[in-house]
Amino acid sequence: MTNAALVAVLWLAAALLSQAMAHAATQTFAVWLSSGITFAALLVGARWTWPALLAGVALAATAWGMIGHQLAVGPALAYGGVEALSMALGAWVATLARHDHTSPRGAAALLAGALVAASTGATLAAAMWVWLRPGAGFGVEWRTWFLSTLVGLLLIAPLVTAFRGFRVRRSGGLAMAPFLGGAAAFAVFIAAVLLVFADHAQQRWGEVAATLAYLPMPFLLAASLLWGPRGGTLATLLGALLIIGRTAQGGGPFAVHEGFAGEAVIEVQGFVTAWVMVLLLTRALAEGRRVALARAREWQLRYERTLRAVGVASVEYDTVSGSATWGDGVADVLGPAAARAASLQDWLDLIDPAERGLVQAAWQQVADGARAASEQAYLLRLPGGATQRVRERLAAVQGGDGRVERIVALLDLVAEEARHG
């Protein structure tokens, strides 16, 4: 019940903020943030908590219908029911696959749920408004509800899901370099918005005013990527609200020419929605790549630590260039001379001349696909006159076309054979 009451309070606070950003001439809401509160609460809450959350939201929406829209009790209850039903349906769609919403698949599910929620709510609400006010147009009401709700969902839901489970930590957060880079990009974005979306844009910028709306957005994209899911969603929310607020008050390129009252609001809704989708998907792709790289690095470290613990070194050879990529710890296992071997030829130069030809022939057979693997032992002659016998196991790695692209090798010292010649 505590969470339901908190969501209800936040819902009403978001409604007041949305009302404060209404279009100055038509009182049309450019963004409806309250539905974003509902949608986000359902996304991060367990399914068994949904009834209580939806009850709290329905009560808050009913109160808003009576206060904000001067509806009677019956229509106000219908208003609250539309909010609860549409957001519940959208959240159900967004959580069907149970993906992390900062991942590419999770972001796609969130977008699908937001579209379902906004379109369902718009359809039910437009029908209700036409019933209550026969002179209202269904298409106009549907468009107004759908766009303002969709923008609110796409601004609030990613922010809340990104901060789910957030804890203040002394370390392990964003590094200083990306933080400062993102701060610089966001500062440039704010400055560009204040210039482009200033009052009397046409007088200031002339005929090019309408084309300048896109100027600040690459800087918001850069800040979003540098700051990651949490900082990026917060930057997106603040930036979008600034653009929407300036447009709603008559500033910026969208307000230069209005064919009808409120056209600027519709244009900025479409503009912000498109960019928020781009930012959401771009962040998700970047986060998916970062997570994949982190997991790959974890496995690599685990693999290399295991090899080092048992006294084995690893190396990968490119079969075309012959370049060698050694795993960590090779100097501990085979010595610094081996770690400096940057190619197959460098490694062959360390092998005793009497055995070099056989080793090279075995390597070439694996590279040509004649053998899938090979194992041999041979003597290394190191700088300073030292010698050591190593055991090498080669294995071929094939590409998609069936050809051998790389050769991996595991090497260890043959016991009791390390000595000076």
PDB file of C-alpha atoms in Angstrom, residues 34 88 242 269:
ATOM      1  CA  SER A  34       1.811  10.879 -15.383  1.00  0.00           C
ATOM      2  CA  ALA A  88      -1.637  -2.322 -17.525  1.00  0.00           C
ATOM      3  CA  LEU A 242      13.560  21.818 -22.176  1.00  0.00           C
ATOM      4  CA  GLN A 269       5.992  15.820 -30.107  1.00  0.00           C
TER       5      GLN A 269
END
